[in-house]
Amino acid sequence: MKRPKFQTPLGMHDILPREQKYFEKIYNITKNIADFYNFGKISTPILEQAEIFEKGTGESTDIVQKEMYTLRTKGGDLLALRPEGTPGVVRAYIEHGMASLPQPVKLWYFGPFFRHERPQAGRYREFNSFGYEILGEQNPIIDTQIIQISYNILKELKFKNLIVEINSIGDSQCRPYYKKLLVSYLKRKESLLCQNCKKRLKQNPLRILDCKNEACQKIAQGAPQMVDHLCDECKYHFKEVLESLDETEIPYSLNPYLVRGLDYYTKTVFEIYEDTPEGRKIGALAGGGRYDNLVKLLRGRDTFCCGASGGVERIIDILKIRKTADSYKTISNKVFLAQLGTMAKRRTLKLMDEFKKQGVPIAETLGKNSLKAQLRIADRLGVDYTLILGQKEAIEEVIILREMKTGKQTTIKLNKIVKELKKRLKK
Ligand code: HAM
């Protein structure tokens, strides 16, 4: 087939009708969990001032340096297509004075995000993500609850073999000292680092720990570990998180190389993977952590925060491999309504309304005239019943009910048909 001239931009994709069921399923699960845990939904603009990501996500991160789509407006503002949700939520928390509400403030979101990454397994340039943020709470139990929420969503989607990887990356008390130790170790190995990590050594040395390059990974294995250099407060916090995680029986493993690619984290960071070769290839299904400095960084008051986001496309990619989602229900029509002639078509509009009010899903092809063509479609849909409304029936206020399995036909009064079908479908 000749390739069409106009296609979706690289790394972006259409979500076709047959794929919507995956998104709906994930949306419904994330919404139910949000309702259960009392998160209020927030929708922030897809475009934000680029500066909130430069300041929030971090100037030296890959997301800001390489992946952020920016544009200059006619008025001269520098805006960015949001690469992630957290800074926008924090901006909204400050802008709408949510610090004066009873704390914590719990917010959740679901929508598209944009990162100009090299398209590969699990990496899209436009992807959908859901997230939960708890602002204004210091207690380490919140970190565990955020992990539990993220884990439970994946569990509800029937993921098996999930593993939570967790680490603490300290705070402004202990991290600077650890950074010094790390840099002095890495400097001795500088010539062996990949080109990217040579640059990171100056700007963002912690990220060298989770570089995917084999040589860098070997070097990371000998590096000093943050968990051995936490200050007392961070040590206590991490211990509490791990102990409460033990209570939940969520499987987790300590990963001292987990630092995450966003600058705002303090203390707890985590990612959830499907622990299979395909799962590892696709990458983290969800990730998050504590970000106690971000509100202040965006010119709000000091506020303790913790949150996480999950990647919808990555989840769907795995569901598709597993064929788990094939069983997700879409509304399946059990009844097809065929009509012949203008009068019958007009009557159909009203009849459809009555079916809708009574919650009986019904299929039709109003544009088609031939009965044969309509019955062929009914057959293809695999419906149990076909209703036939011709000119004569419309005048006499009746309709023909055909049982598709047996071919048996009954004539029923139009004003009784909805009730009759409801009764039959219940059986
Ligand atoms: P993140 O790990 O950068 O965290 O992204 C969250 C999730 O989005 C990832 O775990 C992954 O499933 C998905 N994801 C990321 N990049 C892509 C991509 N290019 N294509 C497809 N899926 C992708 C955050 O964004 C933080 N805001 C999470 C957070 C919330 N931390 C605290 N609160």
Short mmCIF file of C-alpha atoms and ligand atoms in Angstrom, two decimals:
data_model
loop_
_atom_site.label_atom_id
_atom_site.label_comp_id
_atom_site.label_asym_id
_atom_site.label_seq_id
_atom_site.Cartn_x
_atom_site.Cartn_y
_atom_site.Cartn_z
CA MET A 1 0.00 0.00 0.00
CA LYS A 2 1.25 3.49 -0.83
CA ARG A 3 2.18 5.41 2.30
CA PRO A 4 -0.10 8.41 2.79
CA LYS A 5 1.63 11.75 2.52
CA PHE A 6 0.36 13.06 5.82
CA GLN A 7 1.03 10.99 8.91
CA THR A 8 1.09 11.53 12.67
CA PRO A 9 4.31 13.23 13.81
CA LEU A 10 7.10 10.82 14.76
CA GLY A 11 6.51 9.29 18.19
CA MET A 12 2.86 10.42 18.29
CA HIS A 13 -0.14 8.27 17.54
CA ASP A 14 -3.86 8.19 16.93
CA ILE A 15 -5.98 6.32 19.42
CA LEU A 16 -8.42 4.48 17.21
CA PRO A 17 -11.93 3.39 18.25
CA ARG A 18 -10.75 -0.21 18.81
CA GLU A 19 -8.06 1.02 21.21
CA GLN A 20 -10.27 3.30 23.27
CA LYS A 21 -11.33 0.45 25.55
CA TYR A 22 -7.82 0.28 27.01
CA PHE A 23 -7.83 3.98 27.81
CA GLU A 24 -11.33 3.81 29.24
CA LYS A 25 -10.43 0.88 31.44
CA ILE A 26 -7.36 2.64 32.81
CA TYR A 27 -9.21 5.92 33.23
CA ASN A 28 -12.03 4.22 35.16
CA ILE A 29 -9.65 2.41 37.48
CA THR A 30 -7.58 5.54 38.17
CA LYS A 31 -10.73 7.56 38.76
CA ASN A 32 -12.28 5.01 41.13
CA ILE A 33 -9.07 4.88 43.14
CA ALA A 34 -8.90 8.68 43.22
CA ASP A 35 -12.51 8.87 44.45
CA PHE A 36 -11.91 6.20 47.07
CA TYR A 37 -8.87 8.01 48.47
CA ASN A 38 -10.50 11.46 48.18
CA PHE A 39 -8.30 12.99 45.51
CA GLY A 40 -9.86 15.94 43.70
CA LYS A 41 -9.36 15.99 39.95
CA ILE A 42 -7.29 18.79 38.49
CA SER A 43 -6.81 19.63 34.83
CA THR A 44 -3.98 22.04 34.13
CA PRO A 45 -3.18 23.61 30.74
CA ILE A 46 -1.18 21.55 28.27
CA LEU A 47 0.98 24.63 27.72
CA GLU A 48 2.72 26.20 30.71
CA GLN A 49 5.45 28.78 31.07
CA ALA A 50 8.65 26.91 30.20
CA GLU A 51 10.25 28.35 33.32
CA ILE A 52 8.18 26.22 35.69
CA PHE A 53 9.75 23.10 34.20
CA GLU A 54 13.23 24.67 34.01
CA LYS A 55 12.98 25.53 37.69
CA GLY A 56 10.86 22.58 38.77
CA THR A 57 11.83 19.52 36.74
CA GLY A 58 15.38 20.90 36.63
CA GLU A 59 17.56 22.85 34.21
CA SER A 60 20.11 20.05 33.86
CA THR A 61 17.65 17.17 33.38
CA ASP A 62 17.28 15.40 30.02
CA ILE A 63 13.59 16.29 30.10
CA VAL A 64 14.31 20.03 30.09
CA GLN A 65 17.57 20.06 28.14
CA LYS A 66 16.68 17.67 25.34
CA GLU A 67 13.05 16.68 25.44
CA MET A 68 10.89 19.70 26.13
CA TYR A 69 8.88 21.15 23.23
CA THR A 70 8.94 24.90 23.59
CA LEU A 71 7.39 27.70 21.61
CA ARG A 72 7.55 31.47 21.63
CA THR A 73 4.08 33.07 21.51
CA LYS A 74 3.33 36.13 19.39
CA GLY A 75 3.34 38.08 22.66
CA GLY A 76 6.89 36.88 23.37
CA ASP A 77 6.19 34.36 26.18
CA LEU A 78 8.22 31.16 26.21
CA LEU A 79 5.78 28.29 26.73
CA ALA A 80 6.36 24.54 26.89
CA LEU A 81 4.16 21.58 26.07
CA ARG A 82 4.04 20.01 29.51
CA PRO A 83 6.57 17.15 29.71
CA GLU A 84 5.19 16.00 33.08
CA GLY A 85 2.40 16.88 35.50
CA THR A 86 3.92 17.72 38.86
CA PRO A 87 5.19 21.30 38.31
CA GLY A 88 1.84 22.35 36.77
CA VAL A 89 -0.05 20.96 39.76
CA VAL A 90 2.30 22.75 42.14
CA ARG A 91 1.88 25.99 40.17
CA ALA A 92 -1.91 25.59 40.49
CA TYR A 93 -1.62 24.84 44.24
CA ILE A 94 0.25 28.11 44.73
CA GLU A 95 -1.78 30.18 42.25
CA HIS A 96 -5.13 29.20 43.78
CA GLY A 97 -4.00 29.63 47.40
CA MET A 98 -4.51 25.95 48.22
CA ALA A 99 -1.99 26.28 51.06
CA SER A 100 -4.78 27.91 53.08
CA LEU A 101 -7.10 24.89 52.64
CA PRO A 102 -7.01 22.09 55.21
CA GLN A 103 -3.84 20.12 54.45
CA PRO A 104 -2.97 17.82 52.85
CA VAL A 105 -4.44 18.73 49.50
CA LYS A 106 -4.84 15.63 47.35
CA LEU A 107 -5.01 16.08 43.58
CA TRP A 108 -5.06 13.70 40.66
CA TYR A 109 -4.90 14.10 36.87
CA PHE A 110 -5.05 12.18 33.62
CA GLY A 111 -4.01 13.51 30.23
CA PRO A 112 -1.40 13.94 27.51
CA PHE A 113 2.27 14.84 28.05
CA PHE A 114 5.05 15.52 25.55
CA ARG A 115 8.72 14.59 25.49
CA HIS A 116 10.92 14.79 22.42
CA GLU A 117 12.59 11.42 23.05
CA ARG A 118 14.01 8.99 20.52
CA PRO A 119 10.99 6.79 19.76
CA GLN A 120 11.57 3.20 20.95
CA ALA A 121 9.80 0.59 23.08
CA GLY A 122 7.83 2.40 25.77
CA ARG A 123 8.97 5.85 24.65
CA TYR A 124 6.53 8.08 22.86
CA ARG A 125 6.72 11.78 22.12
CA GLU A 126 3.12 12.23 23.11
CA PHE A 127 1.92 9.89 25.84
CA ASN A 128 -0.84 9.83 28.41
CA SER A 129 -0.17 9.74 32.07
CA PHE A 130 -2.16 9.70 35.29
CA GLY A 131 -0.84 11.05 38.53
CA TYR A 132 -1.61 11.54 42.20
CA GLU A 133 -0.10 14.31 44.28
CA ILE A 134 -0.44 14.82 48.05
CA LEU A 135 0.63 18.34 49.05
CA GLY A 136 1.14 19.46 52.63
CA GLU A 137 1.96 16.22 54.45
CA GLN A 138 5.30 15.18 55.90
CA ASN A 139 4.44 11.80 57.39
CA PRO A 140 6.37 8.95 55.71
CA ILE A 141 3.19 6.85 55.70
CA ILE A 142 2.08 9.06 52.78
CA ASP A 143 5.02 7.86 50.68
CA THR A 144 3.87 4.30 51.27
CA GLN A 145 0.28 5.18 50.45
CA ILE A 146 1.36 6.71 47.14
CA ILE A 147 3.29 3.53 46.33
CA GLN A 148 0.29 1.44 47.34
CA ILE A 149 -2.07 3.45 45.13
CA SER A 150 0.25 3.12 42.11
CA TYR A 151 0.75 -0.59 42.77
CA ASN A 152 -2.98 -1.25 43.22
CA ILE A 153 -3.83 0.35 39.89
CA LEU A 154 -1.48 -2.04 38.13
CA LYS A 155 -2.79 -4.95 40.19
CA GLU A 156 -6.35 -4.09 39.18
CA LEU A 157 -5.20 -4.19 35.59
CA LYS A 158 -4.16 -7.79 36.31
CA PHE A 159 -0.43 -7.24 36.19
CA LYS A 160 1.50 -10.08 37.73
CA ASN A 161 5.23 -10.02 38.55
CA LEU A 162 5.22 -6.41 39.66
CA ILE A 163 8.20 -5.11 41.54
CA VAL A 164 8.62 -1.81 43.31
CA GLU A 165 12.16 -0.48 43.25
CA ILE A 166 12.84 2.03 45.96
CA ASN A 167 15.64 4.26 47.17
CA SER A 168 16.21 7.37 49.23
CA ILE A 169 18.20 10.16 47.64
CA GLY A 170 18.42 12.23 50.82
CA ASP A 171 17.74 15.93 51.13
CA SER A 172 19.57 19.24 51.13
CA GLN A 173 21.18 18.27 54.47
CA CYS A 174 22.90 15.11 53.36
CA ARG A 175 22.92 15.03 49.56
CA PRO A 176 25.58 17.72 48.95
CA TYR A 177 28.12 15.75 50.98
CA TYR A 178 27.20 12.50 49.23
CA LYS A 179 27.46 14.25 45.84
CA LYS A 180 31.02 15.27 46.67
CA LEU A 181 31.93 11.71 47.58
CA LEU A 182 30.32 10.41 44.40
CA VAL A 183 32.01 12.95 42.13
CA SER A 184 35.42 12.26 43.61
CA TYR A 185 34.89 8.52 42.99
CA LEU A 186 33.58 9.08 39.45
CA LYS A 187 36.36 11.48 38.53
CA ARG A 188 38.82 8.66 39.00
CA LYS A 189 36.87 6.64 36.42
CA GLU A 190 36.00 9.53 34.10
CA SER A 191 37.79 8.17 31.03
CA LEU A 192 35.62 5.02 31.15
CA LEU A 193 32.29 6.86 31.29
CA CYS A 194 30.05 7.26 28.23
CA GLN A 195 30.02 10.68 26.54
CA ASN A 196 26.68 11.56 28.12
CA CYS A 197 27.88 10.73 31.61
CA LYS A 198 31.08 12.73 31.12
CA LYS A 199 28.78 15.75 30.77
CA ARG A 200 26.60 14.58 33.65
CA LEU A 201 29.65 14.49 35.90
CA LYS A 202 29.59 18.28 35.96
CA GLN A 203 25.86 18.91 35.83
CA ASN A 204 24.00 15.99 37.32
CA PRO A 205 26.37 13.31 38.69
CA LEU A 206 23.62 11.32 40.43
CA ARG A 207 22.13 10.39 37.07
CA ILE A 208 25.30 8.48 36.19
CA LEU A 209 24.09 5.89 38.70
CA ASP A 210 21.13 4.92 36.53
CA CYS A 211 22.81 5.22 33.12
CA LYS A 212 21.89 2.24 30.94
CA ASN A 213 25.39 2.04 29.38
CA GLU A 214 27.12 -1.17 30.49
CA ALA A 215 30.48 0.45 31.28
CA CYS A 216 28.76 3.15 33.37
CA GLN A 217 26.71 0.52 35.19
CA LYS A 218 29.87 -1.32 36.17
CA ILE A 219 31.36 1.89 37.51
CA ALA A 220 28.14 2.68 39.39
CA GLN A 221 28.32 -0.68 41.13
CA GLY A 222 31.50 0.36 42.90
CA ALA A 223 30.27 3.85 43.76
CA PRO A 224 29.44 5.01 47.29
CA GLN A 225 25.71 4.66 47.97
CA MET A 226 23.36 7.41 49.13
CA VAL A 227 21.62 5.14 51.67
CA ASP A 228 24.91 4.83 53.57
CA HIS A 229 25.19 8.61 53.85
CA LEU A 230 21.67 9.72 54.80
CA CYS A 231 21.32 12.24 57.63
CA ASP A 232 19.36 11.09 60.68
CA GLU A 233 16.09 12.60 59.50
CA CYS A 234 16.27 10.99 56.05
CA LYS A 235 17.37 7.70 57.59
CA TYR A 236 14.37 7.72 59.95
CA HIS A 237 12.01 8.65 57.11
CA PHE A 238 13.27 5.86 54.85
CA LYS A 239 13.08 3.29 57.64
CA GLU A 240 9.46 4.27 58.32
CA VAL A 241 8.55 3.99 54.64
CA LEU A 242 10.12 0.55 54.34
CA GLU A 243 8.52 -0.72 57.54
CA SER A 244 5.06 0.39 56.51
CA LEU A 245 5.67 -1.06 53.05
CA ASP A 246 6.39 -4.39 54.76
CA GLU A 247 2.91 -4.20 56.30
CA THR A 248 1.29 -3.85 52.88
CA GLU A 249 3.03 -6.96 51.58
CA ILE A 250 3.86 -5.15 48.36
CA PRO A 251 6.99 -6.76 46.89
CA TYR A 252 9.83 -4.26 46.75
CA SER A 253 13.56 -4.22 46.31
CA LEU A 254 16.06 -1.61 47.36
CA ASN A 255 17.79 -0.16 44.33
CA PRO A 256 20.68 2.07 45.42
CA TYR A 257 21.16 3.22 41.80
CA LEU A 258 17.62 4.55 41.42
CA VAL A 259 17.78 8.36 41.27
CA ARG A 260 15.04 9.25 38.72
CA GLY A 261 15.39 11.83 35.99
CA LEU A 262 13.78 14.80 37.70
CA ASP A 263 15.61 17.19 39.99
CA TYR A 264 12.94 17.92 42.55
CA TYR A 265 13.01 14.69 44.50
CA THR A 266 13.99 14.50 48.15
CA LYS A 267 14.14 11.35 50.28
CA THR A 268 11.94 8.57 48.82
CA VAL A 269 12.02 7.72 45.11
CA PHE A 270 10.43 4.66 43.55
CA GLU A 271 9.53 3.01 40.27
CA ILE A 272 7.28 0.07 39.49
CA TYR A 273 8.19 -2.42 36.79
CA GLU A 274 6.76 -5.56 35.41
CA ASP A 275 9.59 -7.89 36.22
CA THR A 276 9.71 -9.79 32.91
CA PRO A 277 12.02 -9.28 29.89
CA GLU A 278 9.27 -7.41 27.99
CA GLY A 279 8.41 -5.38 31.06
CA ARG A 280 12.03 -4.36 31.63
CA LYS A 281 12.36 -3.39 27.97
CA ILE A 282 9.30 -1.15 28.13
CA GLY A 283 10.52 0.54 31.32
CA ALA A 284 8.88 1.78 34.50
CA LEU A 285 5.09 1.64 34.43
CA ALA A 286 4.85 4.19 37.22
CA GLY A 287 7.24 6.23 39.29
CA GLY A 288 7.37 9.00 41.80
CA GLY A 289 8.56 10.08 45.18
CA ARG A 290 8.77 12.89 47.67
CA TYR A 291 9.43 16.46 46.55
CA ASP A 292 9.58 18.63 49.64
CA ASN A 293 11.34 21.59 47.96
CA LEU A 294 9.31 22.05 44.81
CA VAL A 295 6.58 24.36 46.15
CA LYS A 296 9.21 26.72 47.53
CA LEU A 297 11.23 26.50 44.33
CA LEU A 298 8.18 27.75 42.41
CA ARG A 299 7.82 30.62 44.91
CA GLY A 300 5.33 29.10 47.30
CA ARG A 301 5.73 28.34 51.00
CA ASP A 302 7.74 25.37 52.27
CA THR A 303 5.39 22.41 51.68
CA PHE A 304 5.97 18.69 52.11
CA CYS A 305 4.77 16.77 49.06
CA CYS A 306 4.74 13.31 47.61
CA GLY A 307 3.30 11.86 44.42
CA ALA A 308 3.54 9.50 41.49
CA SER A 309 2.55 9.13 37.85
CA GLY A 310 1.95 6.17 35.59
CA GLY A 311 2.39 5.79 31.84
CA VAL A 312 -0.82 4.79 30.08
CA GLU A 313 0.75 3.71 26.75
CA ARG A 314 3.42 1.63 28.48
CA ILE A 315 0.73 -0.15 30.46
CA ILE A 316 -1.31 -0.73 27.30
CA ASP A 317 1.73 -2.03 25.42
CA ILE A 318 2.08 -4.78 28.00
CA LEU A 319 -1.65 -5.46 28.23
CA LYS A 320 -1.64 -5.97 24.47
CA ILE A 321 1.24 -8.45 24.64
CA ARG A 322 -0.62 -10.34 27.38
CA LYS A 323 -3.95 -10.02 25.57
CA THR A 324 -5.35 -9.27 29.06
CA ALA A 325 -7.45 -6.46 27.73
CA ASP A 326 -9.27 -8.56 25.16
CA SER A 327 -11.80 -9.38 27.83
CA TYR A 328 -12.47 -5.72 28.64
CA LYS A 329 -16.08 -5.01 27.97
CA THR A 330 -17.08 -2.56 25.34
CA ILE A 331 -20.81 -2.00 25.08
CA SER A 332 -21.88 -4.94 22.99
CA ASN A 333 -25.08 -4.54 21.08
CA LYS A 334 -27.50 -7.39 21.30
CA VAL A 335 -30.14 -5.71 19.18
CA PHE A 336 -30.01 -4.28 15.67
CA LEU A 337 -32.70 -1.97 14.35
CA ALA A 338 -33.28 -2.13 10.60
CA GLN A 339 -35.57 0.34 8.93
CA LEU A 340 -37.01 0.80 5.46
CA GLY A 341 -38.33 4.02 4.01
CA THR A 342 -38.35 7.62 5.17
CA MET A 343 -41.23 7.31 7.59
CA ALA A 344 -39.65 4.33 9.34
CA LYS A 345 -36.30 6.10 9.52
CA ARG A 346 -37.91 9.09 11.18
CA ARG A 347 -39.76 6.88 13.64
CA THR A 348 -36.43 5.17 14.39
CA LEU A 349 -34.95 8.38 15.80
CA LYS A 350 -37.67 8.51 18.45
CA LEU A 351 -37.46 4.80 19.13
CA MET A 352 -33.70 5.04 19.66
CA ASP A 353 -34.35 7.71 22.24
CA GLU A 354 -36.70 5.39 24.11
CA PHE A 355 -34.14 2.57 24.04
CA LYS A 356 -31.47 4.96 25.30
CA LYS A 357 -33.66 6.13 28.19
CA GLN A 358 -34.20 2.51 29.21
CA GLY A 359 -30.46 1.71 28.92
CA VAL A 360 -30.82 -0.86 26.12
CA PRO A 361 -27.84 -0.58 23.75
CA ILE A 362 -28.94 -0.83 20.18
CA ALA A 363 -27.15 -0.70 16.82
CA GLU A 364 -28.43 0.68 13.52
CA THR A 365 -27.23 1.98 10.17
CA LEU A 366 -29.67 4.77 9.50
CA GLY A 367 -27.99 5.74 6.24
CA LYS A 368 -28.57 2.36 4.59
CA ASN A 369 -31.72 1.64 2.59
CA SER A 370 -31.51 -1.99 1.56
CA LEU A 371 -32.84 -4.49 4.09
CA LYS A 372 -30.37 -7.11 2.83
CA ALA A 373 -27.40 -4.82 3.54
CA GLN A 374 -28.76 -4.04 6.99
CA LEU A 375 -29.31 -7.68 7.88
CA ARG A 376 -25.77 -8.48 6.75
CA ILE A 377 -24.46 -5.90 9.24
CA ALA A 378 -26.71 -7.30 11.98
CA ASP A 379 -25.22 -10.71 11.27
CA ARG A 380 -21.68 -9.39 11.42
CA LEU A 381 -22.37 -7.72 14.78
CA GLY A 382 -23.59 -11.06 16.10
CA VAL A 383 -26.74 -9.59 17.67
CA ASP A 384 -29.40 -11.80 19.24
CA TYR A 385 -32.36 -9.82 17.86
CA THR A 386 -33.07 -7.67 14.83
CA LEU A 387 -35.99 -5.27 14.78
CA ILE A 388 -37.45 -4.51 11.38
CA LEU A 389 -39.45 -1.35 10.86
CA GLY A 390 -40.85 -0.82 7.36
CA GLN A 391 -43.28 1.73 5.98
CA LYS A 392 -46.26 -0.57 6.63
CA GLU A 393 -45.20 -1.26 10.24
CA ALA A 394 -44.59 2.43 10.89
CA ILE A 395 -48.15 3.24 9.73
CA GLU A 396 -49.64 0.42 11.82
CA GLU A 397 -47.48 1.34 14.85
CA VAL A 398 -45.94 -2.15 15.07
CA ILE A 399 -42.46 -3.61 14.59
CA ILE A 400 -41.11 -7.03 13.62
CA LEU A 401 -38.87 -8.78 16.14
CA ARG A 402 -36.62 -11.41 14.58
CA GLU A 403 -34.72 -13.93 16.69
CA MET A 404 -31.44 -14.29 14.85
CA LYS A 405 -30.66 -17.84 16.01
CA THR A 406 -33.98 -19.40 14.99
CA GLY A 407 -35.17 -16.92 12.35
CA LYS A 408 -38.53 -16.77 14.19
CA GLN A 409 -40.38 -13.47 13.65
CA THR A 410 -43.05 -11.87 15.85
CA THR A 411 -44.95 -8.64 15.30
CA ILE A 412 -45.12 -6.45 18.39
CA LYS A 413 -46.78 -3.12 19.11
CA LEU A 414 -44.28 -0.27 18.84
CA ASN A 415 -45.14 1.09 22.28
CA LYS A 416 -44.44 -2.33 23.86
CA ILE A 417 -41.15 -3.16 22.11
CA VAL A 418 -38.72 -1.53 24.53
CA LYS A 419 -40.31 -3.35 27.48
CA GLU A 420 -40.44 -6.63 25.59
CA LEU A 421 -36.76 -6.47 24.63
CA LYS A 422 -35.71 -5.50 28.11
CA LYS A 423 -37.51 -8.58 29.39
CA ARG A 424 -35.91 -10.86 26.80
CA LEU A 425 -32.40 -9.45 27.31
CA LYS A 426 -32.67 -9.97 31.08
CA LYS A 427 -33.11 -13.68 30.47
P1 HAM B 1 8.23 10.04 35.14
O1 HAM B 1 8.84 8.77 35.67
O2 HAM B 1 9.11 10.91 34.35
O3 HAM B 1 7.65 10.80 36.39
O4 HAM B 1 6.97 9.70 34.28
C1 HAM B 1 5.90 8.96 34.83
C2 HAM B 1 5.58 7.74 33.97
O5 HAM B 1 5.26 8.18 32.65
C3 HAM B 1 6.74 6.77 33.77
O6 HAM B 1 6.82 5.84 34.82
C4 HAM B 1 6.36 6.11 32.47
O7 HAM B 1 5.47 5.04 32.69
C5 HAM B 1 5.64 7.21 31.72
N1 HAM B 1 6.50 7.83 30.69
C6 HAM B 1 7.51 8.70 30.87
N2 HAM B 1 8.06 9.05 29.69
C7 HAM B 1 7.37 8.40 28.74
C8 HAM B 1 7.44 8.34 27.31
N3 HAM B 1 8.31 9.06 26.61
N4 HAM B 1 6.57 7.54 26.65
C9 HAM B 1 5.65 6.82 27.34
N5 HAM B 1 5.53 6.83 28.68
C10 HAM B 1 6.37 7.60 29.37
C11 HAM B 1 6.97 11.98 36.34
O8 HAM B 1 6.56 12.45 35.33
C12 HAM B 1 6.71 12.59 37.68
N6 HAM B 1 5.88 13.77 37.48
C13 HAM B 1 6.05 11.60 38.61
C14 HAM B 1 5.72 12.19 39.94
C15 HAM B 1 4.50 12.65 40.33
N7 HAM B 1 6.56 12.41 40.92
C16 HAM B 1 5.92 12.99 41.92
N8 HAM B 1 4.67 13.15 41.56
#
